[in-house]
CSV table of C-alpha atoms in Angstrom, one decimal:
chain,number,residue,atom,x,y,z
A,1,MET,CA,35.1,59.5,-68.1
A,2,LYS,CA,36.5,62.7,-65.7
A,3,VAL,CA,35.2,61.7,-62.3
A,4,MET,CA,35.8,64.2,-59.4
A,5,ASN,CA,36.8,63.6,-56.8
A,6,LYS,CA,37.3,65.9,-53.6
A,7,ARG,CA,38.2,64.5,-50.5
A,8,ALA,CA,40.6,61.8,-52.5
A,9,LEU,CA,43.9,61.8,-50.0
A,10,GLY,CA,43.2,61.4,-47.4
A,11,LEU,CA,40.1,59.2,-47.5
A,12,SER,CA,41.9,57.4,-49.6
A,13,ALA,CA,44.6,56.6,-47.8
A,14,PHE,CA,41.8,56.1,-44.9
A,15,LEU,CA,39.8,52.9,-47.2
A,16,VAL,CA,42.6,51.4,-49.1
A,17,GLY,CA,45.8,51.5,-46.7
A,18,GLY,CA,44.1,48.7,-44.3
A,19,ALA,CA,42.7,51.6,-41.2
A,20,VAL,CA,39.9,50.2,-42.2
A,21,VAL,CA,39.4,46.3,-43.3
A,22,LEU,CA,35.9,46.4,-46.1
A,23,ALA,CA,35.3,42.7,-45.2
A,24,GLY,CA,33.6,42.6,-48.0
A,25,CYS,CA,30.0,43.0,-49.5
A,26,ALA,CA,26.4,42.7,-48.0
A,27,GLY,CA,26.0,40.0,-50.4
A,28,GLY,CA,24.3,40.8,-54.0
A,29,GLY,CA,22.2,37.7,-54.1
A,30,GLY,CA,19.3,37.8,-56.7
A,31,GLY,CA,20.6,39.5,-59.8
A,32,GLU,CA,22.5,39.3,-63.1
A,33,SER,CA,25.9,41.5,-61.9
A,34,SER,CA,28.0,42.8,-64.6
A,35,GLY,CA,31.3,42.8,-62.8
A,36,GLY,CA,31.7,38.8,-62.9
A,37,ALA,CA,31.8,37.7,-59.1
A,38,ASP,CA,29.2,35.6,-58.7
A,39,ASN,CA,25.8,36.9,-57.2
A,40,GLY,CA,22.9,34.5,-57.1
A,41,GLY,CA,22.5,34.5,-53.5
A,42,ASP,CA,25.0,34.5,-51.0
A,43,SER,CA,27.2,36.5,-53.6
A,44,GLY,CA,30.3,35.5,-52.0
A,45,ALA,CA,31.4,39.4,-54.0
A,46,ALA,CA,35.6,39.9,-53.3
A,47,GLU,CA,36.3,42.0,-50.1
A,48,ASN,CA,37.3,45.5,-51.0
A,49,THR,CA,33.7,45.2,-53.5
A,50,LEU,CA,31.4,47.1,-52.7
A,51,THR,CA,28.1,45.8,-54.4
A,52,VAL,CA,25.5,47.9,-56.5
A,53,TRP,CA,21.6,46.5,-57.3
A,54,VAL,CA,21.1,48.9,-60.8
A,55,ASP,CA,18.2,48.3,-63.0
A,56,ALA,CA,19.4,47.6,-66.8
A,57,ASP,CA,19.4,51.2,-68.6
A,58,ARG,CA,21.3,52.8,-65.4
A,59,GLU,CA,23.6,49.5,-65.1
A,60,ARG,CA,25.2,50.7,-68.0
A,61,ALA,CA,25.5,54.7,-67.2
A,62,LEU,CA,27.0,53.6,-63.6
A,63,GLN,CA,30.1,51.5,-65.3
A,64,ASP,CA,32.7,54.1,-65.8
A,65,VAL,CA,31.8,55.5,-62.8
A,66,ALA,CA,32.1,52.8,-60.9
A,67,THR,CA,35.4,52.1,-63.2
A,68,ALA,CA,37.1,55.2,-61.8
A,69,PHE,CA,35.9,54.5,-58.0
A,70,GLU,CA,37.8,51.1,-58.4
A,71,GLU,CA,41.2,52.3,-59.9
A,72,GLU,CA,41.5,55.8,-57.4
A,73,LYS,CA,40.3,53.2,-53.8
A,74,GLY,CA,41.1,50.1,-54.9
A,75,ILE,CA,37.4,49.1,-54.3
A,76,ALA,CA,35.8,47.4,-56.3
A,77,VAL,CA,32.4,48.4,-57.3
A,78,ASP,CA,30.2,45.1,-58.0
A,79,LEU,CA,26.6,46.5,-60.9
A,80,VAL,CA,24.2,44.0,-60.1
A,81,VAL,CA,21.6,44.3,-62.5
A,82,LYS,CA,18.0,43.8,-61.2
A,83,GLU,CA,14.3,44.0,-62.5
A,84,TYR,CA,12.9,47.6,-61.0
A,85,GLU,CA,9.9,46.0,-59.4
A,86,ASP,CA,11.7,44.0,-57.6
A,87,ILE,CA,14.0,45.7,-56.2
A,88,GLN,CA,11.7,47.4,-52.7
A,89,GLN,CA,11.1,43.1,-51.7
A,90,ASP,CA,14.1,42.7,-52.6
A,91,PHE,CA,15.8,44.7,-50.4
A,92,ILE,CA,13.2,44.6,-47.0
A,93,THR,CA,13.5,40.7,-47.1
A,94,GLN,CA,17.1,41.0,-47.8
A,95,VAL,CA,19.7,43.1,-46.0
A,96,PRO,CA,18.5,42.0,-42.9
A,97,SER,CA,19.8,38.0,-43.3
A,98,GLY,CA,23.2,40.2,-45.1
A,99,GLU,CA,22.2,39.1,-47.8
A,100,GLY,CA,21.4,42.9,-49.1
A,101,PRO,CA,23.7,44.6,-50.9
A,102,ASP,CA,25.9,47.6,-49.8
A,103,ILE,CA,24.0,50.0,-51.8
A,104,THR,CA,20.2,50.3,-54.4
A,105,ILE,CA,18.6,52.5,-56.6
A,106,GLY,CA,14.4,53.4,-56.1
A,107,GLY,CA,11.9,56.0,-55.8
A,108,HIS,CA,12.2,58.0,-52.5
A,109,ASP,CA,8.7,57.0,-51.5
A,110,TRP,CA,10.6,53.7,-50.0
A,111,THR,CA,12.0,55.0,-47.6
A,112,GLY,CA,9.8,55.4,-44.7
A,113,ALA,CA,9.1,51.5,-45.5
A,114,PHE,CA,13.3,51.3,-45.2
A,115,VAL,CA,13.2,53.2,-42.5
A,116,GLN,CA,10.2,51.4,-40.6
A,117,ASP,CA,12.0,48.3,-41.5
A,118,GLY,CA,15.4,49.3,-40.7
A,119,VAL,CA,17.5,48.6,-43.6
A,120,VAL,CA,18.4,51.9,-44.4
A,121,ALA,CA,21.3,54.5,-43.0
A,122,PRO,CA,21.8,57.6,-43.6
A,123,VAL,CA,23.8,59.5,-46.0
A,124,GLU,CA,25.9,61.9,-45.2
A,125,LEU,CA,25.8,64.6,-47.8
A,126,GLY,CA,27.3,67.4,-45.7
A,127,ASP,CA,28.0,70.2,-47.7
A,128,LYS,CA,26.4,68.3,-51.1
A,129,ALA,CA,23.4,69.2,-49.9
A,130,ALA,CA,22.8,72.4,-50.9
A,131,GLU,CA,24.4,71.8,-54.5
A,132,PHE,CA,20.5,69.3,-55.0
A,133,GLU,CA,17.4,71.4,-55.8
A,134,GLU,CA,15.5,71.6,-52.8
A,135,VAL,CA,12.6,69.3,-53.3
A,136,ALA,CA,15.1,66.7,-53.8
A,137,ILE,CA,16.8,67.0,-50.6
A,138,ALA,CA,13.2,67.6,-49.6
A,139,ALA,CA,12.4,64.3,-50.9
A,140,VAL,CA,15.4,62.4,-48.4
A,141,THR,CA,14.7,63.6,-46.2
A,142,TYR,CA,13.1,61.8,-42.8
A,143,ASP,CA,12.8,62.5,-39.5
A,144,GLY,CA,15.4,65.1,-39.6
A,145,ASN,CA,17.6,62.4,-41.5
A,146,THR,CA,18.8,61.6,-45.4
A,147,TYR,CA,18.2,58.6,-46.4
A,148,GLY,CA,20.2,57.9,-49.9
A,149,LEU,CA,21.2,59.9,-52.2
A,150,PRO,CA,19.1,62.4,-54.5
A,151,TYR,CA,19.8,61.6,-58.9
A,152,ALA,CA,16.8,62.1,-60.4
A,153,ILE,CA,13.0,64.1,-60.3
A,154,GLU,CA,10.6,63.5,-62.6
A,155,ASN,CA,6.7,65.0,-62.2
A,156,ILE,CA,4.1,65.6,-64.9
A,157,ALA,CA,2.9,68.9,-67.0
A,158,LEU,CA,1.0,69.5,-69.3
A,159,VAL,CA,1.4,68.0,-72.4
A,160,ARG,CA,0.1,70.5,-76.1
A,161,ASN,CA,-0.5,69.1,-79.1
A,162,ALA,CA,0.6,73.0,-80.2
A,163,ASP,CA,-0.6,71.9,-84.3
A,164,LEU,CA,-4.2,71.9,-82.1
A,165,VAL,CA,-3.9,74.7,-79.9
A,166,PRO,CA,-1.3,77.0,-79.8
A,167,GLU,CA,-1.0,78.4,-76.6
A,168,ALA,CA,-0.6,77.6,-73.3
A,169,PRO,CA,-4.4,77.7,-70.8
A,170,THR,CA,-4.3,80.3,-68.7
A,171,ASN,CA,-6.6,78.2,-65.7
A,172,PHE,CA,-8.2,74.5,-66.2
A,173,ASP,CA,-11.3,76.0,-67.7
A,174,ASP,CA,-9.4,78.0,-70.0
A,175,MET,CA,-8.1,74.5,-70.9
A,176,ILE,CA,-11.6,72.9,-71.4
A,177,ALA,CA,-12.5,76.2,-73.0
A,178,LYS,CA,-9.9,76.0,-76.2
A,179,GLY,CA,-9.6,72.3,-76.2
A,180,THR,CA,-13.1,72.0,-77.3
A,181,ALA,CA,-12.3,74.9,-80.3
A,182,ALA,CA,-9.5,73.0,-81.4
A,183,GLY,CA,-12.5,70.1,-82.5
A,184,THR,CA,-11.1,67.0,-81.5
A,185,GLN,CA,-13.1,63.7,-79.1
A,186,TYR,CA,-12.1,64.9,-76.5
A,187,PRO,CA,-10.5,68.2,-75.1
A,188,PHE,CA,-8.3,67.2,-72.3
A,189,VAL,CA,-7.6,63.5,-71.3
A,190,VAL,CA,-5.7,61.8,-68.3
A,191,GLY,CA,-5.9,58.1,-67.5
A,192,LEU,CA,-8.2,57.2,-64.9
A,193,ASN,CA,-9.2,53.5,-63.6
A,194,PRO,CA,-12.3,52.5,-63.2
A,195,GLN,CA,-12.4,51.5,-59.5
A,196,ASN,CA,-9.2,53.9,-58.5
A,197,SER,CA,-9.6,56.8,-60.0
A,198,ASP,CA,-5.6,58.4,-60.3
A,199,PRO,CA,-4.7,60.3,-57.1
A,200,TYR,CA,-1.3,61.3,-58.3
A,201,HIS,CA,-3.1,62.7,-61.6
A,202,LEU,CA,-5.8,64.2,-60.8
A,203,TYR,CA,-3.3,65.8,-57.3
A,204,PRO,CA,-2.2,68.7,-58.8
A,205,PHE,CA,-5.8,70.2,-59.6
A,206,GLN,CA,-6.4,68.9,-55.2
A,207,THR,CA,-3.2,71.5,-54.8
A,208,SER,CA,-4.4,74.5,-56.7
A,209,PHE,CA,-7.2,74.5,-53.8
A,210,GLY,CA,-4.8,74.8,-51.2
A,211,ASN,CA,-5.5,71.2,-50.3
A,212,SER,CA,-2.8,68.8,-49.3
A,213,VAL,CA,-2.2,64.9,-47.9
A,214,PHE,CA,-0.8,65.3,-44.7
A,215,ALA,CA,1.3,68.3,-43.2
A,216,GLN,CA,4.6,69.4,-43.7
A,217,ASN,CA,7.5,70.7,-41.6
A,218,ALA,CA,9.3,73.2,-41.9
A,219,ASP,CA,12.4,71.1,-43.2
A,220,GLY,CA,9.4,69.7,-46.3
A,221,SER,CA,9.1,66.4,-44.7
A,222,TYR,CA,5.7,64.7,-43.5
A,223,ASP,CA,4.2,64.8,-40.2
A,224,ALA,CA,2.2,61.7,-40.1
A,225,ALA,CA,0.1,62.9,-36.5
A,226,ASN,CA,-1.3,65.5,-39.0
A,227,LEU,CA,-3.7,64.2,-41.8
A,228,THR,CA,-5.1,67.2,-43.7
A,229,ILE,CA,-6.6,65.9,-46.6
A,230,GLY,CA,-10.1,66.3,-44.8
A,231,ASP,CA,-10.3,69.7,-44.3
A,232,GLU,CA,-12.3,72.3,-46.1
A,233,ALA,CA,-10.0,72.8,-49.0
A,234,GLY,CA,-10.1,69.3,-49.7
A,235,GLN,CA,-14.3,69.6,-49.7
A,236,GLN,CA,-13.7,72.0,-51.6
A,237,PHE,CA,-12.1,70.3,-54.4
A,238,ALA,CA,-14.2,67.3,-53.8
A,239,THR,CA,-16.9,69.3,-54.7
A,240,TRP,CA,-15.1,70.5,-57.9
A,241,LEU,CA,-14.2,66.9,-58.8
A,242,GLY,CA,-18.4,65.6,-58.1
A,243,GLN,CA,-19.2,69.3,-61.2
A,244,GLN,CA,-16.3,67.9,-63.7
A,245,GLY,CA,-17.8,64.4,-63.7
A,246,ALA,CA,-21.3,65.6,-64.0
A,247,ALA,CA,-19.7,67.3,-67.1
A,248,GLY,CA,-18.3,64.3,-68.0
A,249,VAL,CA,-15.2,65.7,-67.9
A,250,PHE,CA,-13.3,63.1,-66.3
A,251,ASN,CA,-13.2,59.7,-68.1
A,252,LEU,CA,-13.3,56.7,-66.3
A,253,ASN,CA,-13.0,54.4,-68.8
A,254,LEU,CA,-10.3,56.2,-70.6
A,255,ASP,CA,-7.1,54.8,-68.6
A,256,GLY,CA,-3.3,55.3,-69.1
A,257,ASP,CA,-2.6,53.5,-72.7
A,258,LEU,CA,-6.0,54.5,-74.0
A,259,ALA,CA,-5.1,58.3,-73.0
A,260,LYS,CA,-2.4,58.4,-74.9
A,261,GLU,CA,-3.2,56.7,-77.2
A,262,ALA,CA,-6.3,59.3,-77.6
A,263,PHE,CA,-3.6,61.9,-77.6
A,264,ASN,CA,-0.9,60.6,-80.0
A,265,ALA,CA,-4.2,59.9,-82.6
A,266,GLY,CA,-5.3,63.6,-82.5
A,267,GLN,CA,-8.2,63.2,-80.7
A,268,ALA,CA,-7.5,65.1,-78.0
A,269,PRO,CA,-4.8,68.7,-77.7
A,270,PHE,CA,-3.8,68.0,-73.6
A,271,PHE,CA,-2.6,65.1,-71.8
A,272,LEU,CA,-1.6,65.3,-68.5
A,273,THR,CA,1.5,62.9,-67.9
A,274,GLY,CA,5.2,62.5,-67.0
A,275,PRO,CA,8.5,62.6,-69.7
A,276,TRP,CA,7.8,59.0,-70.1
A,277,ASN,CA,5.2,59.6,-72.6
A,278,ILE,CA,6.5,62.1,-74.9
A,279,ALA,CA,9.2,60.0,-77.0
A,280,ASP,CA,6.0,58.1,-78.3
A,281,ALA,CA,4.0,61.7,-79.2
A,282,VAL,CA,7.0,62.9,-80.8
A,283,ASP,CA,7.2,59.4,-82.8
A,284,ALA,CA,3.8,59.5,-83.9
A,285,GLY,CA,3.9,62.7,-84.7
A,286,VAL,CA,2.9,65.4,-82.4
A,287,ASN,CA,3.8,69.1,-82.0
A,288,VAL,CA,4.7,68.2,-78.5
A,289,ALA,CA,4.8,71.2,-75.7
A,290,VAL,CA,4.6,71.5,-72.2
A,291,ASP,CA,3.0,73.8,-70.2
A,292,PRO,CA,2.3,74.1,-66.6
A,293,ILE,CA,-0.7,72.3,-65.4
A,294,PRO,CA,-3.7,74.6,-65.1
A,295,SER,CA,-4.8,76.1,-61.9
A,296,ALA,CA,-8.5,74.9,-61.1
A,297,GLY,CA,-8.5,76.0,-57.6
A,298,GLY,CA,-6.9,79.0,-57.7
A,299,GLN,CA,-3.9,78.2,-56.1
A,300,THR,CA,-0.4,76.8,-58.1
A,301,ALA,CA,-1.3,73.2,-58.6
A,302,ARG,CA,1.5,71.0,-57.4
A,303,PRO,CA,2.0,67.6,-58.9
A,304,PHE,CA,4.2,65.3,-56.6
A,305,ALA,CA,7.7,65.1,-57.0
A,306,GLY,CA,9.6,61.7,-57.5
A,307,VAL,CA,12.9,61.1,-56.7
A,308,GLN,CA,15.6,58.6,-58.4
A,309,THR,CA,17.7,57.7,-54.9
A,310,PHE,CA,20.5,55.3,-54.0
A,311,PHE,CA,20.2,54.0,-50.9
A,312,LEU,CA,22.9,52.9,-48.7
A,313,SER,CA,22.6,49.4,-46.7
A,314,SER,CA,22.1,49.9,-42.5
A,315,GLN,CA,23.6,46.0,-42.8
A,316,SER,CA,26.5,47.0,-45.1
A,317,GLU,CA,30.0,46.3,-43.5
A,318,ASN,CA,31.6,49.2,-46.4
A,319,ALA,CA,29.2,51.7,-45.1
A,320,LEU,CA,31.9,54.6,-45.3
A,321,ALA,CA,33.2,53.6,-48.7
A,322,ALA,CA,29.9,54.0,-50.0
A,323,ASN,CA,28.9,56.8,-48.3
A,324,GLU,CA,32.0,58.2,-50.6
A,325,PHE,CA,30.7,56.6,-53.8
A,326,LEU,CA,27.7,57.9,-53.4
A,327,VAL,CA,28.6,61.7,-52.3
A,328,ASN,CA,31.6,62.2,-54.1
A,329,TYR,CA,31.1,60.0,-57.5
A,330,ILE,CA,27.9,59.3,-57.9
A,331,ALA,CA,26.7,62.8,-57.3
A,332,THR,CA,29.4,64.8,-59.9
A,333,PRO,CA,27.6,66.8,-62.5
A,334,GLU,CA,29.7,64.0,-65.3
A,335,VAL,CA,27.7,61.2,-63.3
A,336,GLN,CA,23.9,62.7,-62.7
A,337,THR,CA,23.9,64.3,-66.8
A,338,ALA,CA,25.0,60.7,-67.4
A,339,LEU,CA,21.8,58.8,-65.6
A,340,PHE,CA,20.1,61.2,-67.4
A,341,GLU,CA,21.2,60.8,-70.8
A,342,ALA,CA,20.3,57.1,-70.0
A,343,GLY,CA,16.9,57.6,-68.4
A,344,GLY,CA,15.5,61.3,-69.4
A,345,ARG,CA,14.7,62.2,-66.1
A,346,ALA,CA,15.4,65.5,-65.0
A,347,PRO,CA,19.1,65.4,-62.4
A,348,ALA,CA,18.4,66.2,-59.0
A,349,LEU,CA,22.1,67.5,-58.2
A,350,THR,CA,21.3,71.5,-59.9
A,351,GLU,CA,24.2,72.0,-62.3
A,352,SER,CA,23.0,68.5,-64.1
A,353,PHE,CA,19.6,70.4,-63.7
A,354,GLU,CA,20.0,73.3,-65.1
A,355,ALA,CA,22.4,71.7,-68.1
A,356,ALA,CA,19.3,69.9,-68.7
A,357,GLN,CA,16.9,72.4,-69.7
A,358,ALA,CA,18.7,72.8,-72.5
A,359,ASP,CA,15.7,70.9,-74.4
A,360,PRO,CA,12.7,72.7,-73.8
A,361,ILE,CA,11.0,69.3,-73.3
A,362,VAL,CA,12.6,68.5,-70.3
A,363,ALA,CA,13.0,72.7,-69.3
A,364,GLY,CA,9.1,72.4,-69.6
A,365,PHE,CA,9.0,69.3,-66.6
A,366,ALA,CA,11.2,71.0,-64.6
A,367,SER,CA,9.2,74.4,-64.5
A,368,VAL,CA,6.6,72.2,-63.6
A,369,GLY,CA,9.0,70.1,-61.2
A,370,ALA,CA,10.0,73.8,-59.5
A,371,GLU,CA,6.5,73.5,-57.8
A,372,ALA,CA,6.3,70.7,-57.0
A,373,VAL,CA,5.6,68.6,-53.7
A,374,PRO,CA,7.6,65.0,-52.7
A,375,MET,CA,6.0,62.2,-53.0
A,376,PRO,CA,5.5,61.7,-49.2
A,377,SER,CA,7.5,58.0,-47.9
A,378,ILE,CA,6.1,58.4,-44.7
A,379,PRO,CA,4.8,54.6,-44.4
A,380,GLN,CA,1.2,55.8,-43.1
A,381,MET,CA,0.9,56.8,-46.8
A,382,GLY,CA,0.2,53.2,-47.7
A,383,ALA,CA,-2.6,53.7,-46.1
A,384,VAL,CA,-4.3,56.2,-48.0
A,385,TRP,CA,-4.0,55.2,-51.3
A,386,ASP,CA,-7.2,53.4,-52.1
A,387,ASP,CA,-9.8,55.3,-49.7
A,388,TRP,CA,-8.4,58.2,-51.7
A,389,GLY,CA,-8.7,56.5,-55.3
A,390,THR,CA,-12.1,54.9,-55.0
A,391,THR,CA,-13.9,58.5,-53.4
A,392,GLU,CA,-13.1,59.3,-56.3
A,393,VAL,CA,-14.0,57.4,-58.9
A,394,ALA,CA,-17.8,57.5,-56.5
A,395,ILE,CA,-17.6,61.7,-56.6
A,396,ILE,CA,-16.9,61.4,-60.3
A,397,GLN,CA,-20.0,58.7,-60.6
A,398,GLY,CA,-22.0,61.4,-58.7
A,399,SER,CA,-21.8,60.0,-55.0
A,400,ASP,CA,-22.0,63.0,-52.3
A,401,PRO,CA,-19.0,65.0,-52.8
A,402,VAL,CA,-18.7,66.7,-49.0
A,403,SER,CA,-19.9,63.8,-47.6
A,404,SER,CA,-17.9,61.3,-49.8
A,405,TRP,CA,-14.8,62.8,-49.1
A,406,THR,CA,-15.4,63.3,-44.9
A,407,THR,CA,-15.7,60.3,-44.7
A,408,MET,CA,-12.8,58.8,-47.0
A,409,ALA,CA,-10.7,61.1,-44.7
A,410,GLU,CA,-12.2,59.5,-41.1
A,411,ASN,CA,-11.6,56.1,-42.6
A,412,ILE,CA,-8.0,57.1,-43.7
A,413,GLN,CA,-7.6,58.6,-39.9
A,414,GLY,CA,-8.5,55.2,-38.8
A,415,LYS,CA,-5.9,53.0,-40.1
A,416,ILE,CA,-3.3,55.6,-39.7
A,417,GLY,CA,-4.6,55.6,-35.8
């Protein structure tokens, strides 16, 4: 793999020539290292080594760039493989004690908690920021700083069985009408939990009424002091949700696995889901098309965008080298494309993002993603999910929509303070 290296000469001398002593990494505890160093507990990793936490898929995609960085900079990159679901908490607990890595992968919505706990440092993207999709940069921006390098974008869209319904619906009612006309068991499926619904999957219908969770600042970051979920637009969504519940459109007994099973079996022509379910649908013989999410409230239905990110540890003793690795090695079309091919997530770098759209499935999700809004990464978002989901369940089951929604917003505000 050829890796672009735009600032190599000056910085290489700075890094390798000894002007800066890169005195070892911050550690690499708890994982399986691909680089040969022992990274269990206190890693003992060699000096002049960057330790990067990754999962298995991304470890394979990063091997070539790690080798190139070592050859060009004289700094090894130790890729430590960890279970993805362990990374967030391990990073929070290990960085303060000096046991964490220099860099870790993670979801952008971890940012607020990472900043609150003081475990991440900003990444200086400089002019490189303009080369990314806007939603990706907005997702990693917090309090005016860029915390992390984005590398992939993911969002949900409307997935259609084109053999059952040849044309995309024009709005929500049209989707239900087309789905009913198809004569399948369900006109439309989306995975819902009987206790907590699924605010993430229902959110695009909510935004189509003009409602959001928190207000956004001019730079796309969220204003934690301005909770908007309970406003009039939110109440209109709640009223609509109650109507759909009464009509039996949303089925709380159909969780994500059952919804997927129904769609793959041809029992529903429409499935609201993400790219992670496409491979199984294709394997099941479904003629898959990816469409915009139909509007229920008249405005554009905007789902949440999740952005996979490389975070820089606030305790890294190799911060300069780590920033160089991220900005001039990870943020290249070659590496972003390799990560896309490894994980199927649309790249965050615009050049790679556009190239990936040669695949119509990727293009479909990318088109919807262009209208997406970043998942709020502020710590206050943690106070939202439970009340939000249980209230949606109550409304679908027949509770008064407006009063239930208003009480939900008041409860959330009380938790935020």
